PDB file of C-alpha atoms and ligand atoms in Angstrom:
ATOM      1  CA  MET A   1      -7.287  -1.852   2.402  1.00  0.00           C
ATOM      2  CA  ILE A   2      -6.253   0.963   4.863  1.00  0.00           C
ATOM      3  CA  LYS A   3      -5.361   1.447   7.987  1.00  0.00           C
ATOM      4  CA  LYS A   4      -5.225   3.626  10.813  1.00  0.00           C
ATOM      5  CA  THR A   5      -2.170   5.011  12.782  1.00  0.00           C
ATOM      6  CA  ASN A   6      -1.835   6.644  15.789  1.00  0.00           C
ATOM      7  CA  SER A   7       1.717   8.094  15.566  1.00  0.00           C
ATOM      8  CA  GLU A   8       4.889   8.587  13.711  1.00  0.00           C
ATOM      9  CA  VAL A   9       6.355   4.839  15.414  1.00  0.00           C
ATOM     10  CA  GLU A  10       2.968   3.161  14.802  1.00  0.00           C
ATOM     11  CA  THR A  11       3.531   4.341  10.393  1.00  0.00           C
ATOM     12  CA  LYS A  12       6.876   3.409  10.428  1.00  0.00           C
ATOM     13  CA  LYS A  13       5.676   0.523  11.622  1.00  0.00           C
ATOM     14  CA  LEU A  14       3.785  -0.463   9.089  1.00  0.00           C
ATOM     15  CA  GLY A  15       5.977   0.647   6.601  1.00  0.00           C
ATOM     16  CA  GLU A  16       8.123  -1.992   7.733  1.00  0.00           C
ATOM     17  CA  LEU A  17       5.408  -4.214   7.618  1.00  0.00           C
ATOM     18  CA  ILE A  18       4.434  -3.621   4.189  1.00  0.00           C
ATOM     19  CA  GLY A  19       9.052  -4.061   3.104  1.00  0.00           C
ATOM     20  CA  SER A  20       9.064  -6.900   5.208  1.00  0.00           C
ATOM     21  CA  GLN A  21       6.561  -8.850   2.202  1.00  0.00           C
ATOM     22  CA  ILE A  22       8.218  -6.997  -0.559  1.00  0.00           C
ATOM     23  CA  LYS A  23      10.863 -10.189  -2.316  1.00  0.00           C
ATOM     24  CA  ASP A  24      10.718  -8.571  -6.028  1.00  0.00           C
ATOM     25  CA  GLY A  25      10.136  -5.160  -8.160  1.00  0.00           C
ATOM     26  CA  ALA A  26       7.875  -2.613  -7.593  1.00  0.00           C
ATOM     27  CA  VAL A  27       6.293   0.508  -7.985  1.00  0.00           C
ATOM     28  CA  ILE A  28       4.978   2.484  -5.250  1.00  0.00           C
ATOM     29  CA  GLU A  29       2.657   5.770  -5.596  1.00  0.00           C
ATOM     30  CA  LEU A  30       2.684   8.030  -2.159  1.00  0.00           C
ATOM     31  CA  LEU A  31      -0.300  10.490  -2.482  1.00  0.00           C
ATOM     32  CA  GLY A  32      -1.031  12.317   0.773  1.00  0.00           C
ATOM     33  CA  ASP A  33      -0.279  16.342   1.640  1.00  0.00           C
ATOM     34  CA  VAL A  34       3.034  17.806   2.809  1.00  0.00           C
ATOM     35  CA  GLY A  35       3.476  16.707   6.416  1.00  0.00           C
ATOM     36  CA  ALA A  36       0.951  13.242   5.867  1.00  0.00           C
ATOM     37  CA  GLY A  37       3.776  10.558   6.185  1.00  0.00           C
ATOM     38  CA  LYS A  38       5.370   9.969   3.056  1.00  0.00           C
ATOM     39  CA  THR A  39       8.643   9.801   4.166  1.00  0.00           C
ATOM     40  CA  THR A  40       8.372   8.354   7.569  1.00  0.00           C
ATOM     41  CA  PHE A  41       6.330   5.891   6.017  1.00  0.00           C
ATOM     42  CA  THR A  42       8.898   5.627   3.417  1.00  0.00           C
ATOM     43  CA  LYS A  43      11.959   5.243   6.807  1.00  0.00           C
ATOM     44  CA  GLY A  44       9.878   2.406   7.843  1.00  0.00           C
ATOM     45  CA  LEU A  45       9.461  -0.164   4.786  1.00  0.00           C
ATOM     46  CA  ALA A  46      12.939   0.732   3.808  1.00  0.00           C
ATOM     47  CA  ARG A  47      13.731  -1.006   7.142  1.00  0.00           C
ATOM     48  CA  GLY A  48      11.628  -3.621   6.222  1.00  0.00           C
ATOM     49  CA  MET A  49      13.592  -4.182   3.275  1.00  0.00           C
ATOM     50  CA  GLY A  50      16.464  -4.333   5.058  1.00  0.00           C
ATOM     51  CA  ALA A  51      17.933  -1.689   3.692  1.00  0.00           C
ATOM     52  CA  ASP A  52      21.792  -0.829   4.820  1.00  0.00           C
ATOM     53  CA  GLU A  53      21.359   2.521   5.786  1.00  0.00           C
ATOM     54  CA  GLU A  54      18.052   5.738   7.017  1.00  0.00           C
ATOM     55  CA  VAL A  55      15.901   6.440   4.581  1.00  0.00           C
ATOM     56  CA  GLN A  56      16.654  10.398   4.340  1.00  0.00           C
ATOM     57  CA  SER A  57      14.042  12.796   2.372  1.00  0.00           C
ATOM     58  CA  PRO A  58      14.757  13.151  -0.926  1.00  0.00           C
ATOM     59  CA  SER A  59      13.365  16.763  -1.623  1.00  0.00           C
ATOM     60  CA  PHE A  60      16.580  18.484  -2.655  1.00  0.00           C
ATOM     61  CA  THR A  61      17.963  15.509  -4.254  1.00  0.00           C
ATOM     62  CA  ILE A  62      14.728  14.167  -6.215  1.00  0.00           C
ATOM     63  CA  SER A  63      16.542  10.717  -6.060  1.00  0.00           C
ATOM     64  CA  ARG A  64      18.158   8.970  -3.153  1.00  0.00           C
ATOM     65  CA  VAL A  65      18.806   4.639  -3.996  1.00  0.00           C
ATOM     66  CA  TYR A  66      19.567   2.371  -1.355  1.00  0.00           C
ATOM     67  CA  GLY A  67      20.710  -1.043  -1.077  1.00  0.00           C
ATOM     68  CA  CYS A  68      18.247  -3.765   0.573  1.00  0.00           C
ATOM     69  CA  GLY A  69      19.649  -6.615  -0.298  1.00  0.00           C
ATOM     70  CA  ASN A  70      19.191  -8.145  -3.308  1.00  0.00           C
ATOM     71  CA  LEU A  71      16.624  -5.429  -4.242  1.00  0.00           C
ATOM     72  CA  ARG A  72      17.630  -1.562  -4.497  1.00  0.00           C
ATOM     73  CA  LEU A  73      15.074   0.797  -3.185  1.00  0.00           C
ATOM     74  CA  ALA A  74      14.719   4.330  -5.922  1.00  0.00           C
ATOM     75  CA  HIS A  75      13.245   6.590  -3.419  1.00  0.00           C
ATOM     76  CA  TYR A  76      12.112  10.016  -5.477  1.00  0.00           C
ATOM     77  CA  ASP A  77      10.466  13.374  -4.416  1.00  0.00           C
ATOM     78  CA  PHE A  78       9.242  15.950  -7.386  1.00  0.00           C
ATOM     79  CA  TYR A  79       7.911  18.111  -5.475  1.00  0.00           C
ATOM     80  CA  ARG A  80      10.096  20.933  -5.938  1.00  0.00           C
ATOM     81  CA  LEU A  81       9.906  20.111  -9.308  1.00  0.00           C
ATOM     82  CA  ASN A  82       7.922  21.166 -12.394  1.00  0.00           C
ATOM     83  CA  GLU A  83       8.779  19.209 -15.380  1.00  0.00           C
ATOM     84  CA  ALA A  84      10.684  15.770 -14.666  1.00  0.00           C
ATOM     85  CA  GLY A  85      13.002  16.512 -17.009  1.00  0.00           C
ATOM     86  CA  ILE A  86      16.212  14.303 -17.335  1.00  0.00           C
ATOM     87  CA  MET A  87      14.448  12.461 -13.818  1.00  0.00           C
ATOM     88  CA  SER A  88      12.413  11.576 -16.039  1.00  0.00           C
ATOM     89  CA  SER A  89      14.637   8.908 -17.852  1.00  0.00           C
ATOM     90  CA  GLU A  90      16.860   7.859 -14.519  1.00  0.00           C
ATOM     91  CA  LEU A  91      12.555   6.998 -13.079  1.00  0.00           C
ATOM     92  CA  GLN A  92      12.459   4.969 -16.272  1.00  0.00           C
ATOM     93  CA  GLU A  93      15.410   3.087 -15.993  1.00  0.00           C
ATOM     94  CA  ASP A  94      14.703   2.464 -12.142  1.00  0.00           C
ATOM     95  CA  LEU A  95      10.528   0.874 -13.295  1.00  0.00           C
ATOM     96  CA  ASN A  96      12.446  -1.641 -15.672  1.00  0.00           C
ATOM     97  CA  ASP A  97      14.983  -2.862 -13.373  1.00  0.00           C
ATOM     98  CA  ASN A  98      12.599  -5.682 -11.447  1.00  0.00           C
ATOM     99  CA  GLN A  99      15.212  -6.045  -9.077  1.00  0.00           C
ATOM    100  CA  THR A 100      14.477  -2.259  -8.091  1.00  0.00           C
ATOM    101  CA  VAL A 101      11.467  -1.053  -5.554  1.00  0.00           C
ATOM    102  CA  VAL A 102      10.358   2.774  -6.725  1.00  0.00           C
ATOM    103  CA  VAL A 103       8.884   4.256  -3.870  1.00  0.00           C
ATOM    104  CA  ILE A 104       6.918   8.174  -5.604  1.00  0.00           C
ATOM    105  CA  GLU A 105       5.938  11.306  -3.789  1.00  0.00           C
ATOM    106  CA  TRP A 106       4.787  13.838  -5.760  1.00  0.00           C
ATOM    107  CA  GLY A 107       4.699  12.027  -8.865  1.00  0.00           C
ATOM    108  CA  GLY A 108       1.650  13.995 -10.900  1.00  0.00           C
ATOM    109  CA  VAL A 109       5.021  15.070 -13.075  1.00  0.00           C
ATOM    110  CA  VAL A 110       6.016  11.857 -13.783  1.00  0.00           C
ATOM    111  CA  GLU A 111       2.503  10.114 -14.176  1.00  0.00           C
ATOM    112  CA  GLY A 112       3.364   9.869 -18.130  1.00  0.00           C
ATOM    113  CA  VAL A 113       5.872   7.277 -17.059  1.00  0.00           C
ATOM    114  CA  LEU A 114       4.665   4.936 -14.168  1.00  0.00           C
ATOM    115  CA  PRO A 115       3.060   1.707 -15.132  1.00  0.00           C
ATOM    116  CA  ASN A 116      -0.581   1.571 -14.568  1.00  0.00           C
ATOM    117  CA  ASP A 117       0.772  -1.564 -12.460  1.00  0.00           C
ATOM    118  CA  ARG A 118       1.101   0.456  -9.289  1.00  0.00           C
ATOM    119  CA  LEU A 119       0.068   0.129  -6.144  1.00  0.00           C
ATOM    120  CA  THR A 120      -0.906   3.574  -4.538  1.00  0.00           C
ATOM    121  CA  ILE A 121      -1.117   4.531  -0.797  1.00  0.00           C
ATOM    122  CA  ASP A 122      -2.618   7.490  -0.392  1.00  0.00           C
ATOM    123  CA  ILE A 123      -2.193   8.767   3.034  1.00  0.00           C
ATOM    124  CA  LYS A 124      -5.429  11.533   4.916  1.00  0.00           C
ATOM    125  CA  THR A 125      -4.720  13.619   8.022  1.00  0.00           C
ATOM    126  CA  ILE A 126      -7.439  12.960  10.813  1.00  0.00           C
ATOM    127  CA  SER A 127      -5.330  14.780  12.944  1.00  0.00           C
ATOM    128  CA  ASP A 128      -2.750  15.613  14.336  1.00  0.00           C
ATOM    129  CA  ASP A 129      -1.226  12.365  15.457  1.00  0.00           C
ATOM    130  CA  GLU A 130      -3.657  10.821  13.282  1.00  0.00           C
ATOM    131  CA  ARG A 131      -3.636   9.386   9.443  1.00  0.00           C
ATOM    132  CA  ASP A 132      -4.947   6.641   7.357  1.00  0.00           C
ATOM    133  CA  PHE A 133      -3.226   4.655   5.120  1.00  0.00           C
ATOM    134  CA  ARG A 134      -5.495   3.747   1.300  1.00  0.00           C
ATOM    135  CA  LEU A 135      -3.104   1.124  -0.532  1.00  0.00           C
ATOM    136  CA  THR A 136      -5.324   0.451  -3.862  1.00  0.00           C
ATOM    137  CA  ALA A 137      -4.084  -1.805  -6.582  1.00  0.00           C
ATOM    138  CA  ASN A 138      -3.943  -1.181  -9.977  1.00  0.00           C
ATOM    139  CA  GLY A 139      -2.679  -4.176 -11.705  1.00  0.00           C
ATOM    140  CA  GLU A 140      -1.870  -8.079 -11.220  1.00  0.00           C
ATOM    141  CA  LYS A 141       1.538  -7.742  -9.906  1.00  0.00           C
ATOM    142  CA  SER A 142      -0.075  -4.792  -7.458  1.00  0.00           C
ATOM    143  CA  GLN A 143      -2.240  -6.797  -6.813  1.00  0.00           C
ATOM    144  CA  LYS A 144      -0.163 -10.395  -5.678  1.00  0.00           C
ATOM    145  CA  LEU A 145       1.770  -7.375  -3.219  1.00  0.00           C
ATOM    146  CA  LEU A 146      -1.522  -6.357  -2.050  1.00  0.00           C
ATOM    147  CA  GLU A 147      -2.886  -9.554  -0.921  1.00  0.00           C
ATOM    148  CA  ARG A 148       0.909 -10.481   0.734  1.00  0.00           C
ATOM    149  CA  ILE A 149       0.044  -7.115   2.265  1.00  0.00           C
ATOM    150  CA  GLU A 150      -3.510  -7.784   3.642  1.00  0.00           C
ATOM    151  CA  ASN A 151      -2.620 -11.627   4.707  1.00  0.00           C
ATOM    152  CA  ALA A 152       0.350  -9.773   6.225  1.00  0.00           C
ATOM    153  CA  THR A 153      -1.351  -7.470   8.477  1.00  0.00           C
ATOM    154  CA  SER A 154      -4.461  -9.245   9.381  1.00  0.00           C
ATOM    155  CA  SER A 155      -2.933 -11.567  11.211  1.00  0.00           C
TER     156      SER A 155
HETATM  157  P1  ADP B   1       5.469  14.244   3.956  1.00  0.00           P
HETATM  158  O1  ADP B   1       6.823  13.579   3.028  1.00  0.00           O
HETATM  159  O2  ADP B   1       4.193  13.080   3.131  1.00  0.00           O
HETATM  160  O3  ADP B   1       5.616  15.418   4.188  1.00  0.00           O
HETATM  161  P2  ADP B   1       7.084  13.548   6.594  1.00  0.00           P
HETATM  162  O4  ADP B   1       7.108  12.468   6.697  1.00  0.00           O
HETATM  163  O5  ADP B   1       8.352  13.889   6.296  1.00  0.00           O
HETATM  164  O6  ADP B   1       5.763  13.942   5.800  1.00  0.00           O
HETATM  165  O7  ADP B   1       6.293  14.135   8.281  1.00  0.00           O
HETATM  166  C1  ADP B   1       5.282  13.506   8.275  1.00  0.00           C
HETATM  167  C2  ADP B   1       5.192  14.289   9.707  1.00  0.00           C
HETATM  168  O8  ADP B   1       3.936  14.036  10.992  1.00  0.00           O
HETATM  169  C3  ADP B   1       6.134  14.013  10.996  1.00  0.00           C
HETATM  170  O9  ADP B   1       6.310  15.614  11.481  1.00  0.00           O
HETATM  171  C4  ADP B   1       5.539  13.152  11.793  1.00  0.00           C
HETATM  172  O10 ADP B   1       6.742  13.116  13.380  1.00  0.00           O
HETATM  173  C5  ADP B   1       4.013  13.695  12.380  1.00  0.00           C
HETATM  174  N1  ADP B   1       3.493  12.629  12.319  1.00  0.00           N
HETATM  175  C6  ADP B   1       2.062  12.654  13.291  1.00  0.00           C
HETATM  176  N2  ADP B   1       2.160  11.812  13.538  1.00  0.00           N
HETATM  177  C7  ADP B   1       2.207  10.638  12.555  1.00  0.00           C
HETATM  178  C8  ADP B   1       1.723   9.787  11.834  1.00  0.00           C
HETATM  179  N3  ADP B   1       0.449   8.903  12.320  1.00  0.00           N
HETATM  180  N4  ADP B   1       2.419   9.360  10.871  1.00  0.00           N
HETATM  181  C9  ADP B   1       3.379   9.890  10.655  1.00  0.00           C
HETATM  182  N5  ADP B   1       3.677  10.853  10.445  1.00  0.00           N
HETATM  183  C10 ADP B   1       3.039  11.094  11.599  1.00  0.00           C
HETATM  184 MG1   MG B   2       8.343  13.462   2.600  1.00  0.00          MG
END
């Protein structure tokens, strides 16, 4: 599935719509250059999930966790890490928790830890304000989520 956004606000709305479709643990990998909109998208996603506070970029803390009703959102950003080290075990715990939605920016360094069954969102910068979001599912669970998202965004 491909969705276009033409502003930061539209990206947050897309994130919010997708977040509102998440009812279960999930793994979402965000791809895209610096400034593509990974963190902006996550702000909307958290809002759609009913997060208890506004998402802050986890660039300096590597991870941040939010409560979203009966779910948790664990937001990771490995941009500053050359190796995951101790963060890898924290990530593994979150991945094993079926009430946790794990969102990862710059996940290359933890590629080996991530399940194949994850939703990948590849964000391409087309112009200053224009972004393409390409969503791909890589397994049964993420495919189900993607189908829910497709249904929700087609109406
Ligand atoms: P990343 O986490 O991928 O590095 P951020 O979300 O932190 O990116 O930053 C995205 C930047 O791009 C913000 O400054 C935002 O205002 C700007 N921007 C412009 N157009 C868009 C858009 N369509 N979607 C998301 N961000 C946009
Ligand atoms: Mg970011």
